[in-house]
mmCIF file of C-alpha atoms in Angstrom:
data_model
loop_
_atom_site.group_PDB
_atom_site.id
_atom_site.type_symbol
_atom_site.label_atom_id
_atom_site.label_comp_id
_atom_site.label_asym_id
_atom_site.label_seq_id
_atom_site.Cartn_x
_atom_site.Cartn_y
_atom_site.Cartn_z
ATOM 1 C CA UNK A 1 -106.612 -313.833 46.729
ATOM 2 C CA UNK A 2 -106.294 -312.062 43.363
ATOM 3 C CA UNK A 3 -104.485 -308.840 42.490
ATOM 4 C CA UNK A 4 -106.426 -305.973 40.940
ATOM 5 C CA UNK A 5 -104.592 -303.441 38.739
ATOM 6 C CA UNK A 6 -106.766 -300.329 38.585
ATOM 7 C CA UNK A 7 -105.622 -298.537 35.425
ATOM 8 C CA UNK A 8 -108.912 -296.971 34.315
ATOM 9 C CA UNK A 9 -109.105 -293.190 34.267
ATOM 10 C CA UNK A 10 -110.056 -290.094 32.297
ATOM 11 C CA UNK A 11 -107.177 -287.758 31.366
ATOM 12 C CA UNK A 12 -108.850 -285.616 28.699
ATOM 13 C CA UNK A 13 -112.655 -285.635 28.989
ATOM 14 C CA UNK A 14 -114.973 -284.677 26.169
ATOM 15 C CA UNK A 15 -116.008 -281.191 27.128
ATOM 16 C CA UNK A 16 -116.973 -281.426 30.817
ATOM 17 C CA UNK A 17 -114.790 -281.594 33.920
ATOM 18 C CA UNK A 18 -117.512 -283.572 35.712
ATOM 19 C CA UNK A 19 -116.225 -286.640 33.865
ATOM 20 C CA UNK A 20 -113.003 -286.429 35.881
ATOM 21 C CA UNK A 21 -114.889 -287.029 39.106
ATOM 22 C CA UNK A 22 -117.322 -289.559 37.660
ATOM 23 C CA UNK A 23 -114.440 -291.844 36.651
ATOM 24 C CA UNK A 24 -111.336 -290.920 38.651
ATOM 25 C CA UNK A 25 -113.107 -290.475 41.991
ATOM 26 C CA UNK A 26 -116.470 -292.293 41.979
ATOM 27 C CA UNK A 27 -115.166 -294.977 39.656
ATOM 28 C CA UNK A 28 -112.276 -295.658 42.025
ATOM 29 C CA UNK A 29 -114.731 -295.819 44.934
ATOM 30 C CA UNK A 30 -116.788 -298.420 43.065
ATOM 31 C CA UNK A 31 -113.723 -300.512 42.179
ATOM 32 C CA UNK A 32 -112.482 -300.407 45.785
ATOM 33 C CA UNK A 33 -115.880 -301.537 47.048
ATOM 34 C CA UNK A 34 -115.963 -304.432 44.587
ATOM 35 C CA UNK A 35 -112.354 -305.382 45.429
ATOM 36 C CA UNK A 36 -113.115 -305.439 49.149
ATOM 37 C CA UNK A 37 -116.201 -307.610 48.675
ATOM 38 C CA UNK A 38 -114.236 -309.999 46.436
ATOM 39 C CA UNK A 39 -111.431 -310.229 49.027
ATOM 40 C CA UNK A 40 -108.765 -309.098 46.580
ATOM 41 C CA UNK A 41 -105.268 -309.697 47.940
ATOM 42 C CA UNK A 42 -103.647 -306.483 46.683
ATOM 43 C CA UNK A 43 -104.993 -303.394 44.940
ATOM 44 C CA UNK A 44 -102.536 -301.579 42.619
ATOM 45 C CA UNK A 45 -103.816 -298.087 41.885
ATOM 46 C CA UNK A 46 -102.417 -296.104 38.946
ATOM 47 C CA UNK A 47 -102.359 -292.404 39.761
ATOM 48 C CA UNK A 48 -100.609 -289.461 38.074
ATOM 49 C CA UNK A 49 -98.321 -286.483 38.549
ATOM 50 C CA UNK A 50 -101.251 -284.055 38.467
ATOM 51 C CA UNK A 51 -102.207 -284.386 42.172
ATOM 52 C CA UNK A 52 -98.821 -282.760 42.867
ATOM 53 C CA UNK A 53 -98.925 -279.929 40.347
ATOM 54 C CA UNK A 54 -95.696 -278.545 38.954
ATOM 55 C CA UNK A 55 -92.278 -277.949 40.478
ATOM 56 C CA UNK A 56 -89.492 -275.395 40.407
ATOM 57 C CA UNK A 57 -86.639 -275.810 37.915
ATOM 58 C CA UNK A 58 -84.249 -277.648 40.241
ATOM 59 C CA UNK A 59 -86.829 -279.750 42.077
ATOM 60 C CA UNK A 60 -88.231 -283.226 41.543
ATOM 61 C CA UNK A 61 -91.203 -284.723 43.360
ATOM 62 C CA UNK A 62 -90.205 -287.227 46.046
ATOM 63 C CA UNK A 63 -92.413 -290.179 46.963
ATOM 64 C CA UNK A 64 -93.789 -288.235 49.946
ATOM 65 C CA UNK A 65 -94.350 -284.931 48.126
ATOM 66 C CA UNK A 66 -97.368 -282.949 49.393
ATOM 67 C CA UNK A 67 -100.490 -282.715 47.296
ATOM 68 C CA UNK A 68 -100.881 -279.544 45.233
ATOM 69 C CA UNK A 69 -103.345 -280.571 42.507
ATOM 70 C CA UNK A 70 -103.173 -279.119 39.024
ATOM 71 C CA UNK A 71 -106.746 -278.178 38.116
ATOM 72 C CA UNK A 72 -109.666 -280.612 38.100
ATOM 73 C CA UNK A 73 -107.810 -283.615 36.738
ATOM 74 C CA UNK A 74 -105.292 -283.291 39.566
ATOM 75 C CA UNK A 75 -108.073 -282.905 42.146
ATOM 76 C CA UNK A 76 -109.925 -285.947 40.871
ATOM 77 C CA UNK A 77 -106.780 -288.089 40.941
ATOM 78 C CA UNK A 78 -105.928 -286.815 44.422
ATOM 79 C CA UNK A 79 -109.369 -287.887 45.620
ATOM 80 C CA UNK A 80 -108.810 -291.264 44.033
ATOM 81 C CA UNK A 81 -105.535 -291.658 45.938
ATOM 82 C CA UNK A 82 -107.185 -290.592 49.188
ATOM 83 C CA UNK A 83 -109.945 -293.171 48.739
ATOM 84 C CA UNK A 84 -107.355 -295.889 48.149
ATOM 85 C CA UNK A 85 -105.363 -294.941 51.244
ATOM 86 C CA UNK A 86 -108.529 -294.760 53.361
ATOM 87 C CA UNK A 87 -109.564 -298.242 52.247
ATOM 88 C CA UNK A 88 -106.077 -299.521 53.001
ATOM 89 C CA UNK A 89 -106.067 -297.932 56.474
ATOM 90 C CA UNK A 90 -109.472 -299.473 57.196
ATOM 91 C CA UNK A 91 -108.196 -302.918 56.274
ATOM 92 C CA UNK A 92 -110.571 -303.232 53.313
ATOM 93 C CA UNK A 93 -107.778 -303.771 50.769
ATOM 94 C CA UNK A 94 -103.999 -304.044 50.778
ATOM 95 C CA UNK A 95 -103.117 -301.184 48.434
ATOM 96 C CA UNK A 96 -100.088 -299.747 46.615
ATOM 97 C CA UNK A 97 -100.150 -296.570 44.521
ATOM 98 C CA UNK A 98 -97.967 -296.052 41.449
ATOM 99 C CA UNK A 99 -97.624 -292.649 39.809
ATOM 100 C CA UNK A 100 -96.509 -292.602 36.180
ATOM 101 C CA UNK A 101 -96.061 -289.174 34.564
ATOM 102 C CA UNK A 102 -96.377 -288.538 30.805
ATOM 103 C CA UNK A 103 -96.342 -292.036 29.273
ATOM 104 C CA UNK A 104 -95.321 -293.168 25.788
ATOM 105 C CA UNK A 105 -94.765 -296.384 23.866
ATOM 106 C CA UNK A 106 -96.577 -298.994 21.756
ATOM 107 C CA UNK A 107 -100.373 -298.888 22.037
ATOM 108 C CA UNK A 108 -100.109 -295.145 22.610
ATOM 109 C CA UNK A 109 -103.268 -293.021 22.406
ATOM 110 C CA UNK A 110 -103.968 -290.887 19.301
ATOM 111 C CA UNK A 111 -102.848 -287.696 21.062
ATOM 112 C CA UNK A 112 -99.294 -289.058 21.249
ATOM 113 C CA UNK A 113 -99.370 -289.828 17.522
ATOM 114 C CA UNK A 114 -100.494 -286.252 16.876
ATOM 115 C CA UNK A 115 -97.492 -285.103 18.929
ATOM 116 C CA UNK A 116 -95.233 -287.022 16.513
ATOM 117 C CA UNK A 117 -96.955 -285.487 13.482
ATOM 118 C CA UNK A 118 -96.536 -281.956 14.820
ATOM 119 C CA UNK A 119 -92.826 -282.580 15.387
ATOM 120 C CA UNK A 120 -92.398 -284.102 11.909
ATOM 121 C CA UNK A 121 -94.155 -281.156 10.267
ATOM 122 C CA UNK A 122 -92.302 -278.474 12.243
ATOM 123 C CA UNK A 123 -95.478 -277.389 14.014
ATOM 124 C CA UNK A 124 -94.523 -278.277 17.571
ATOM 125 C CA UNK A 125 -94.178 -275.023 19.536
ATOM 126 C CA UNK A 126 -90.999 -274.430 21.509
ATOM 127 C CA UNK A 127 -92.207 -272.606 24.591
ATOM 128 C CA UNK A 128 -89.659 -270.328 26.266
ATOM 129 C CA UNK A 129 -86.651 -272.179 24.858
ATOM 130 C CA UNK A 130 -87.860 -275.652 25.781
ATOM 131 C CA UNK A 131 -85.590 -275.986 28.822
ATOM 132 C CA UNK A 132 -88.338 -277.044 31.236
ATOM 133 C CA UNK A 133 -87.910 -280.568 32.634
ATOM 134 C CA UNK A 134 -90.442 -283.361 32.131
ATOM 135 C CA UNK A 135 -90.402 -286.867 33.531
ATOM 136 C CA UNK A 136 -91.672 -289.467 31.087
ATOM 137 C CA UNK A 137 -92.438 -293.145 31.457
ATOM 138 C CA UNK A 138 -92.071 -295.771 28.752
ATOM 139 C CA UNK A 139 -94.953 -298.229 28.979
ATOM 140 C CA UNK A 140 -92.792 -301.309 29.641
ATOM 141 C CA UNK A 141 -91.075 -299.424 32.473
ATOM 142 C CA UNK A 142 -94.496 -298.692 33.949
ATOM 143 C CA UNK A 143 -95.488 -302.352 33.654
ATOM 144 C CA UNK A 144 -92.296 -303.386 35.457
ATOM 145 C CA UNK A 145 -93.061 -300.962 38.302
ATOM 146 C CA UNK A 146 -96.643 -302.183 38.596
ATOM 147 C CA UNK A 147 -95.626 -305.847 38.815
ATOM 148 C CA UNK A 148 -92.996 -305.027 41.438
ATOM 149 C CA UNK A 149 -95.602 -303.122 43.448
ATOM 150 C CA UNK A 150 -97.739 -306.258 43.309
ATOM 151 C CA UNK A 151 -94.972 -308.601 44.434
ATOM 152 C CA UNK A 152 -93.014 -306.728 47.123
ATOM 153 C CA UNK A 153 -94.658 -307.218 50.557
ATOM 154 C CA UNK A 154 -93.061 -304.077 52.006
ATOM 155 C CA UNK A 155 -94.782 -301.890 49.384
ATOM 156 C CA UNK A 156 -98.079 -302.232 51.266
ATOM 157 C CA UNK A 157 -99.667 -298.822 51.848
ATOM 158 C CA UNK A 158 -96.928 -296.965 49.958
ATOM 159 C CA UNK A 159 -96.892 -294.776 46.841
ATOM 160 C CA UNK A 160 -94.136 -294.718 44.210
ATOM 161 C CA UNK A 161 -93.122 -292.641 41.216
ATOM 162 C CA UNK A 162 -92.630 -294.930 38.224
ATOM 163 C CA UNK A 163 -90.810 -293.211 35.351
ATOM 164 C CA UNK A 164 -87.726 -293.292 33.165
ATOM 165 C CA UNK A 165 -84.533 -292.908 35.137
ATOM 166 C CA UNK A 166 -84.062 -289.155 34.637
ATOM 167 C CA UNK A 167 -86.285 -286.248 33.565
ATOM 168 C CA UNK A 168 -85.712 -284.782 30.103
ATOM 169 C CA UNK A 169 -85.730 -281.187 28.926
ATOM 170 C CA UNK A 170 -88.652 -280.551 26.601
ATOM 171 C CA UNK A 171 -86.309 -279.598 23.766
ATOM 172 C CA UNK A 172 -84.490 -282.927 24.224
ATOM 173 C CA UNK A 173 -87.773 -284.801 23.876
ATOM 174 C CA UNK A 174 -88.584 -283.004 20.627
ATOM 175 C CA UNK A 175 -85.064 -283.417 19.217
ATOM 176 C CA UNK A 176 -85.082 -287.120 20.067
ATOM 177 C CA UNK A 177 -88.347 -287.657 18.220
ATOM 178 C CA UNK A 178 -86.952 -285.734 15.237
ATOM 179 C CA UNK A 179 -83.832 -287.919 15.214
ATOM 180 C CA UNK A 180 -85.830 -291.141 15.451
ATOM 181 C CA UNK A 181 -88.224 -290.122 12.667
ATOM 182 C CA UNK A 182 -85.308 -289.293 10.348
ATOM 183 C CA UNK A 183 -83.569 -292.550 11.265
ATOM 184 C CA UNK A 184 -86.719 -294.441 10.239
ATOM 185 C CA UNK A 185 -86.954 -292.676 6.881
ATOM 186 C CA UNK A 186 -89.277 -289.736 7.488
ATOM 187 C CA UNK A 187 -88.634 -286.244 6.186
ATOM 188 C CA UNK A 188 -88.628 -283.914 9.180
ATOM 189 C CA UNK A 189 -88.884 -280.145 9.281
ATOM 190 C CA UNK A 190 -86.369 -279.182 11.937
ATOM 191 C CA UNK A 191 -87.870 -275.759 12.499
ATOM 192 C CA UNK A 192 -89.981 -275.251 15.614
ATOM 193 C CA UNK A 193 -92.482 -272.543 16.341
ATOM 194 C CA UNK A 194 -90.669 -270.259 18.827
ATOM 195 C CA UNK A 195 -93.299 -269.119 21.293
ATOM 196 C CA UNK A 196 -92.677 -266.949 24.379
ATOM 197 C CA UNK A 197 -93.507 -268.482 27.728
ATOM 198 C CA UNK A 198 -96.255 -265.928 28.326
ATOM 199 C CA UNK A 199 -98.391 -267.694 25.691
ATOM 200 C CA UNK A 200 -98.406 -270.849 27.793
ATOM 201 C CA UNK A 201 -99.280 -268.816 30.872
ATOM 202 C CA UNK A 202 -102.176 -267.215 28.996
ATOM 203 C CA UNK A 203 -103.404 -270.651 27.951
ATOM 204 C CA UNK A 204 -103.206 -271.821 31.568
ATOM 205 C CA UNK A 205 -105.294 -268.808 32.628
ATOM 206 C CA UNK A 206 -107.870 -269.579 29.926
ATOM 207 C CA UNK A 207 -107.875 -273.202 31.064
ATOM 208 C CA UNK A 208 -108.562 -272.105 34.650
ATOM 209 C CA UNK A 209 -111.449 -269.939 33.489
ATOM 210 C CA UNK A 210 -113.005 -272.684 31.365
ATOM 211 C CA UNK A 211 -112.652 -275.319 34.053
ATOM 212 C CA UNK A 212 -114.093 -272.855 36.550
ATOM 213 C CA UNK A 213 -117.403 -273.072 34.696
ATOM 214 C CA UNK A 214 -117.162 -276.829 34.227
ATOM 215 C CA UNK A 215 -115.752 -276.901 30.676
ATOM 216 C CA UNK A 216 -112.631 -278.567 29.303
ATOM 217 C CA UNK A 217 -110.632 -277.921 26.118
ATOM 218 C CA UNK A 218 -107.784 -280.366 25.547
ATOM 219 C CA UNK A 219 -105.564 -278.212 23.288
ATOM 220 C CA UNK A 220 -105.757 -275.213 25.616
ATOM 221 C CA UNK A 221 -104.972 -277.421 28.604
ATOM 222 C CA UNK A 222 -101.944 -279.014 26.928
ATOM 223 C CA UNK A 223 -100.600 -275.637 25.760
ATOM 224 C CA UNK A 224 -100.872 -274.356 29.317
ATOM 225 C CA UNK A 225 -98.635 -277.207 30.540
ATOM 226 C CA UNK A 226 -95.962 -277.014 27.846
ATOM 227 C CA UNK A 227 -93.656 -274.638 29.744
ATOM 228 C CA UNK A 228 -94.012 -276.335 33.128
ATOM 229 C CA UNK A 229 -91.454 -278.396 35.061
ATOM 230 C CA UNK A 230 -93.031 -281.721 36.015
ATOM 231 C CA UNK A 231 -90.243 -283.979 37.236
ATOM 232 C CA UNK A 232 -90.233 -286.860 39.705
ATOM 233 C CA UNK A 233 -87.628 -288.793 41.695
ATOM 234 C CA UNK A 234 -87.819 -292.591 41.355
ATOM 235 C CA UNK A 235 -85.331 -293.287 44.183
ATOM 236 C CA UNK A 236 -87.928 -294.845 46.497
ATOM 237 C CA UNK A 237 -89.089 -297.244 43.768
ATOM 238 C CA UNK A 238 -85.488 -298.205 42.994
ATOM 239 C CA UNK A 239 -84.540 -298.730 46.649
ATOM 240 C CA UNK A 240 -87.730 -300.354 47.942
ATOM 241 C CA UNK A 241 -89.130 -302.192 44.917
ATOM 242 C CA UNK A 242 -85.962 -302.969 43.010
ATOM 243 C CA UNK A 243 -87.299 -300.903 40.096
ATOM 244 C CA UNK A 244 -84.828 -300.732 37.218
ATOM 245 C CA UNK A 245 -86.187 -298.946 34.113
ATOM 246 C CA UNK A 246 -84.577 -300.609 31.106
ATOM 247 C CA UNK A 247 -85.812 -298.395 28.260
ATOM 248 C CA UNK A 248 -84.839 -294.746 27.936
ATOM 249 C CA UNK A 249 -86.182 -292.012 25.675
ATOM 250 C CA UNK A 250 -84.509 -292.719 22.324
ATOM 251 C CA UNK A 251 -85.173 -296.445 22.269
ATOM 252 C CA UNK A 252 -88.689 -295.946 23.627
ATOM 253 C CA UNK A 253 -89.533 -293.414 20.930
ATOM 254 C CA UNK A 254 -88.007 -295.680 18.291
ATOM 255 C CA UNK A 255 -90.259 -298.550 19.398
ATOM 256 C CA UNK A 256 -93.265 -296.215 19.465
ATOM 257 C CA UNK A 257 -92.769 -295.066 15.878
ATOM 258 C CA UNK A 258 -92.092 -298.595 14.625
ATOM 259 C CA UNK A 259 -95.306 -299.782 16.285
ATOM 260 C CA UNK A 260 -97.225 -297.058 14.414
ATOM 261 C CA UNK A 261 -95.508 -297.898 11.141
ATOM 262 C CA UNK A 262 -96.272 -301.607 11.470
ATOM 263 C CA UNK A 263 -99.963 -300.758 11.792
ATOM 264 C CA UNK A 264 -99.922 -298.054 9.103
ATOM 265 C CA UNK A 265 -101.007 -295.462 11.652
ATOM 266 C CA UNK A 266 -98.265 -292.970 10.826
ATOM 267 C CA UNK A 267 -96.907 -291.913 7.489
#
């Protein structure tokens, strides 16, 4: 009769792509098996944007977008989703999938803090003008979407994008962080490293080659994504779940930096 929120996953493994499948695929299989045996009432599975790849400038992923995985992380998360849907179809669990994109907020991982430092120090590259669109999800918005997925009976067997209300251009994300850091008393170098888009494409190619032999390098992978459009449409979550994201980019980034400051993790 309980609800299980399956949030465990590997996004950036330490060196080997095999870790993606060990956790995101086989780990999900193990959790589903345990949930079925325990007669869990509803299984909320946290997925990602990576099973759907990237989109064209004017597009956003709908709830029923086709799979087009981005490298091994995307493939492992796709397999996780497929396992969840198979278990649901077999009557083993009552499942709902939520798909947050790039997340931010208090309790953020160290890589997000490094992102802030690079922006503060003027070391964040601006790839191809920074006009590519990225959906982001503040952590409290994600939590709201997850609890709604747990409570709404009609969500059974469905998948939803859970993100901030609108995608942001990459340059807007960087500028917002700069503004928030200055507002909170930090000295910010407003210069960005202007980098042509071809550099990101070269990094993506290198990433493909490394992952092709089972290796993973986080900085190369992230650089390869920096010029990509990864935007999603939350309409289905709004209409069917009653999802109403309360926190947008500026306030979310402000809370993120204050959380770091309170814990002396950023200075």
